[in-house]
Short mmCIF file of C-alpha atoms in Angstrom, two decimals:
data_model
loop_
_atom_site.label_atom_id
_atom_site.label_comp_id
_atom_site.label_asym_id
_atom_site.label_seq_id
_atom_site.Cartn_x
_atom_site.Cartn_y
_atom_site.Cartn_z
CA UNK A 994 0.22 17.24 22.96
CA UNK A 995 0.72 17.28 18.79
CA UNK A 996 -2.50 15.08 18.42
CA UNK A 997 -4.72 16.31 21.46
CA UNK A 998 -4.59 12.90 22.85
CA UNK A 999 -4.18 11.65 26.10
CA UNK A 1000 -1.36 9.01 26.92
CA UNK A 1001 -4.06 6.93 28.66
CA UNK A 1002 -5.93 7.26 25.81
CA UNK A 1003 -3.65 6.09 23.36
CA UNK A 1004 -2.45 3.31 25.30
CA UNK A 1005 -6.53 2.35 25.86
CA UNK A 1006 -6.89 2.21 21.81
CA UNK A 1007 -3.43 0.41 21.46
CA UNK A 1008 -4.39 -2.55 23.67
CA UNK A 1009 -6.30 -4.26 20.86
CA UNK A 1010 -3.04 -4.21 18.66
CA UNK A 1011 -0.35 -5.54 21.73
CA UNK A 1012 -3.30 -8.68 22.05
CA UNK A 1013 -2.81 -8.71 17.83
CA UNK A 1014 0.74 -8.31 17.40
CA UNK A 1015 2.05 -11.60 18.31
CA UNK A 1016 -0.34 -13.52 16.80
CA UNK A 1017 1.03 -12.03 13.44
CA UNK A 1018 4.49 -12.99 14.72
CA UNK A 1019 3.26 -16.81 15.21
CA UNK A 1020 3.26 -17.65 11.62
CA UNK A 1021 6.53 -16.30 10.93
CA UNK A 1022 8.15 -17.63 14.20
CA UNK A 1023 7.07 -21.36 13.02
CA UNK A 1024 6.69 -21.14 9.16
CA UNK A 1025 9.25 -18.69 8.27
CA UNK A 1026 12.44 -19.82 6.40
CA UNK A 1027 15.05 -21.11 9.03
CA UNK A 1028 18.72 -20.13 9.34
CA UNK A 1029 21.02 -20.01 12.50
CA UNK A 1030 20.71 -22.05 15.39
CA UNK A 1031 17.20 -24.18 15.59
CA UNK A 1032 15.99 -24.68 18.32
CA UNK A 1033 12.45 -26.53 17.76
CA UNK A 1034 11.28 -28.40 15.16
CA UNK A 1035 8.01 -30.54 14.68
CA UNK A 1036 6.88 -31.28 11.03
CA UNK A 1037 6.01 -27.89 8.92
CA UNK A 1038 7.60 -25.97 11.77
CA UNK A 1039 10.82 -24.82 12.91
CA UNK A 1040 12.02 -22.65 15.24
CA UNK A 1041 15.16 -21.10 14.11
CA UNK A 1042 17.50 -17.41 15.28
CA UNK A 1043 15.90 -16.62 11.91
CA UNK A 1044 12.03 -17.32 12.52
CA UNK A 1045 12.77 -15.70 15.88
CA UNK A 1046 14.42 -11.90 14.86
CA UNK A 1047 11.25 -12.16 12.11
CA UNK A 1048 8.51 -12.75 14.37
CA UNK A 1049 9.86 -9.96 16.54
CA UNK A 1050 10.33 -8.03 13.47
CA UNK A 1051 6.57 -8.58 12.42
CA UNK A 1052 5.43 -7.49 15.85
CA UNK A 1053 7.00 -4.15 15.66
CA UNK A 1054 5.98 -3.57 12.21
CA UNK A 1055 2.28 -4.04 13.13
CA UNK A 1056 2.73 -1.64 16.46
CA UNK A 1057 5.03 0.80 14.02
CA UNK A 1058 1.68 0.96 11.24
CA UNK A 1059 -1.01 0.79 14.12
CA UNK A 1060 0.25 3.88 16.42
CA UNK A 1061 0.30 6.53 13.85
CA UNK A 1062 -2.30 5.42 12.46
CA UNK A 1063 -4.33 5.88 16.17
CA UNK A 1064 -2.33 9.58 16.29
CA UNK A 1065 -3.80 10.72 13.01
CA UNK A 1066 -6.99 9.42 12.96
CA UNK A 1067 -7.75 10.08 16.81
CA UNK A 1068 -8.96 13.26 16.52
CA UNK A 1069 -9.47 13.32 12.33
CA UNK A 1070 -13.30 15.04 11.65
CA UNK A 1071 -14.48 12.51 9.03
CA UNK A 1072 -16.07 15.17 7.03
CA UNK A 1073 -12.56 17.30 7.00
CA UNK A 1074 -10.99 13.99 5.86
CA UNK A 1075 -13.58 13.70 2.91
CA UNK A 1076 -13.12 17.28 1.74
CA UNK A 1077 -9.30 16.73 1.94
CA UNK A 1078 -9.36 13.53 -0.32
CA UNK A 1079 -11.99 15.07 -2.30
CA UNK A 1080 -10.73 18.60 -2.80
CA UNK A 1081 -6.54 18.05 -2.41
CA UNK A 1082 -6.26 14.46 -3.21
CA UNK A 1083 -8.83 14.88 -6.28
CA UNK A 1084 -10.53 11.28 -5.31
CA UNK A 1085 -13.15 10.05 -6.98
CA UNK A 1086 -16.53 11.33 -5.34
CA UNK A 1087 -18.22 7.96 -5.00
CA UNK A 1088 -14.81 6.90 -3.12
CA UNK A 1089 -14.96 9.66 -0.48
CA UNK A 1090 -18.11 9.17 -0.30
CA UNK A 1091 -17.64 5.64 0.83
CA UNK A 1092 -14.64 6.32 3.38
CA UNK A 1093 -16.81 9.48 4.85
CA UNK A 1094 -19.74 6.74 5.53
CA UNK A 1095 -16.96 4.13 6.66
CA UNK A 1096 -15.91 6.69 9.12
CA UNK A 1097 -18.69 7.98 10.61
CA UNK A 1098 -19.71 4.54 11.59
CA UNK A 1099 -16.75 3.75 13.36
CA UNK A 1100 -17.95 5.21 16.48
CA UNK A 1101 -21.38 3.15 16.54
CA UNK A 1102 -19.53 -0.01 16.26
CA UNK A 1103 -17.86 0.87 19.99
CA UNK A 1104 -21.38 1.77 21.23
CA UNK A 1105 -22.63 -1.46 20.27
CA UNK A 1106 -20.22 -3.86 21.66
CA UNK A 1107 -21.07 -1.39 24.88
CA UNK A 1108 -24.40 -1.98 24.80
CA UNK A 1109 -24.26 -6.03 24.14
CA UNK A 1110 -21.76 -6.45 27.21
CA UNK A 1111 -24.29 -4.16 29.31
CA UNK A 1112 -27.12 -6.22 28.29
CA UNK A 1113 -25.17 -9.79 28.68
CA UNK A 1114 -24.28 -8.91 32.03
CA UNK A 1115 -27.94 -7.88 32.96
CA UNK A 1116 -29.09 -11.20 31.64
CA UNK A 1117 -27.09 -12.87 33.96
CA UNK A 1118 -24.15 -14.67 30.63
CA UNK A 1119 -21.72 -12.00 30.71
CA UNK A 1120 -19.14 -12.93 33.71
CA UNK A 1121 -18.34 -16.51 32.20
CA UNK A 1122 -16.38 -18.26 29.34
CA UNK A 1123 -14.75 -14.73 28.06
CA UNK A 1124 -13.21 -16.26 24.77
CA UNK A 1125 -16.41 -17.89 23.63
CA UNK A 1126 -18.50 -14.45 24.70
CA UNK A 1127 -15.80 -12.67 22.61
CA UNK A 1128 -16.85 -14.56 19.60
CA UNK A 1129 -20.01 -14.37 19.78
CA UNK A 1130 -20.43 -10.79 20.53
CA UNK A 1131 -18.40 -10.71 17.23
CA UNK A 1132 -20.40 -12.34 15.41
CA UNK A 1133 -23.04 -10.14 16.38
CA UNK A 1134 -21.90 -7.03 16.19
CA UNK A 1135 -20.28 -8.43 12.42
CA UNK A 1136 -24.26 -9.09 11.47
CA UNK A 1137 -24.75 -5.26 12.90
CA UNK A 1138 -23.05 -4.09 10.66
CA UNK A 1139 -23.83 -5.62 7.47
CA UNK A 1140 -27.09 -4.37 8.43
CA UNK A 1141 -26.31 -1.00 8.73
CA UNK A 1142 -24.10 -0.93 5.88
CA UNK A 1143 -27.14 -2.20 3.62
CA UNK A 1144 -29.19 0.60 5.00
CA UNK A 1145 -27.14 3.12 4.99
CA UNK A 1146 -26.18 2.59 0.98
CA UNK A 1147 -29.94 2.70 0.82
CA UNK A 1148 -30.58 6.00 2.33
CA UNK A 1149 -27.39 7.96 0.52
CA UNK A 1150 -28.72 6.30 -2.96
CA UNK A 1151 -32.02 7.67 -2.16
CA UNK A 1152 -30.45 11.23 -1.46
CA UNK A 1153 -28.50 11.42 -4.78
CA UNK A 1154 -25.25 10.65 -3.45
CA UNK A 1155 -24.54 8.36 -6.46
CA UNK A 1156 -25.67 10.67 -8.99
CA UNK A 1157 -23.25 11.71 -11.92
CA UNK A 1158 -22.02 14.69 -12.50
CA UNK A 1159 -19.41 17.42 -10.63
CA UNK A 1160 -20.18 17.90 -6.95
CA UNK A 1161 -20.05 20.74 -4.57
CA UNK A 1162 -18.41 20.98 -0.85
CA UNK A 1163 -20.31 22.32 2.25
CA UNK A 1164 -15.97 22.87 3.78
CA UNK A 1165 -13.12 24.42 1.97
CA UNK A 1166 -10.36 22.10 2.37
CA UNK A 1167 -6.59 23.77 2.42
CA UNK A 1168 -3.29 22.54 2.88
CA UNK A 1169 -1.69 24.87 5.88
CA UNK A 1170 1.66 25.55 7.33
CA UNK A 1171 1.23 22.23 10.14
CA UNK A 1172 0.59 20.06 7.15
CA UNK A 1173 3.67 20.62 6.26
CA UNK A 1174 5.63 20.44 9.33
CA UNK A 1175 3.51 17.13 9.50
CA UNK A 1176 4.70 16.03 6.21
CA UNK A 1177 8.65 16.81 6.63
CA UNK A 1178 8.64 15.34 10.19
CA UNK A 1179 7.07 11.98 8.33
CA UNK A 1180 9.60 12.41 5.67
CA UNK A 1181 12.26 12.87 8.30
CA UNK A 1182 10.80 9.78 10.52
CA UNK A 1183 11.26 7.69 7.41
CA UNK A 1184 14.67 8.74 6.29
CA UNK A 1185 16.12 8.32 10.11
CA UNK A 1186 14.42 4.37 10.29
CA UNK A 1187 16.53 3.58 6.41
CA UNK A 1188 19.18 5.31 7.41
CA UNK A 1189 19.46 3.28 10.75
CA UNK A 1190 18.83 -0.17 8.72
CA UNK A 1191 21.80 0.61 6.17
CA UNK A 1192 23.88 1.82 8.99
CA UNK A 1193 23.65 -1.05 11.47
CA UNK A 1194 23.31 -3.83 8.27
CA UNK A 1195 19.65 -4.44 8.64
CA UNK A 1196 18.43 -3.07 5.43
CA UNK A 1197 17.05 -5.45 3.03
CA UNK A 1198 15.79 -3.89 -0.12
CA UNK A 1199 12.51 -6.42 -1.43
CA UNK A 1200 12.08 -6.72 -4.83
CA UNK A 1201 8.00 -6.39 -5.94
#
């Protein structure tokens, strides 16, 4: 109800990230640095209570950063989000620019895999081998959009958007009373997760 999404929803856009989550944990849970009991070991790898409880770790973390980042930028109007980095944030124009075009973009990207599974399946090639037609519509759809992006820098450099100089807003962007309940619960969200580390002995503090 806070984001205007729909559970289904959600769940629909989080599917991609539960098939991607434990093939982040892989590396860790063969490669990582073992300690405890092992259990596995062939070469390079090792599979250790250690390489285990970080593999799981790494799984969560990637679900933890994926599903707020769904929440907030389910709904997010990318030319709100430009005037907020441009107007609040004080980003450089040329940046916004960038993220505004990134954005709006996003949404073709879903229309074309759409389309190419549509057409596959009319042709008769989309009901077979689904890991190789994954690929391939990949591949694709990565050649759509190195397309697009070359066109579309062409047509915003032919509109001025790269000229110099101090530019105007078409939307007022201001920070409201939500913002900051959004901000505090974040702040709180984050304090609660430390405070939970330090108290059950989790914590490690990492150096940069």
């Amino acid at each position: 109800d806070l984001t205007g999404l729909r559970l289904s929803t959600v769940a629909l856009r989080l599917l991609p990230v539960l098939l991607v989550a434990p093939v982040a944990g892989v590396s860790m849970l063969l490669y990582a640095e073992p300690g405890g009991t092992v259990y596995w070991t062939f070469w390079q790898a090792t599979i250790s209570d250690e390489s285990i409880g970080l593999a799981v770790a790494v799984g969560l973390r990637v679900l933890a950063l994926a599903l707020p980042t769904i929440l907030l930028f389910g709904r997010t109007d990318p030319n709100d989000l430009a005037a907020a980095l441009a107007q609040i944030v004080r980003l450089p124009t040329n940046f916004v620019l960038g993220v505004l075009a990134g954005t709006r973009t996003l949404g073709l990207f879903v229309d074309d895999w759409r389309s190419m599974t549509l057409a596959r399946r009319a042709r008769g090639v989309g009901d077979r081998g689904a890991l190789r037609r994954f690929f391939s519509m990949a591949f694709v759809l990565l050649v759509f959009a190195v397309r697009r992006g070359t066109k579309l820098s062409m047509a915003m450099e032919a509109r001025g958007f790269g000229a110099p100089g101090e530019r105007t807003w078409l939307r007022r962007s201001r920070l409201t009373s939500r913002d900051a309940v959004a901000v505090v619960g974040a702040l709180a969200i984050v304090a609660v997760a430390l405070g939970t580390a330090v108290a059950v002995g989790s914590f490690r503090f990492v150096w940069s």
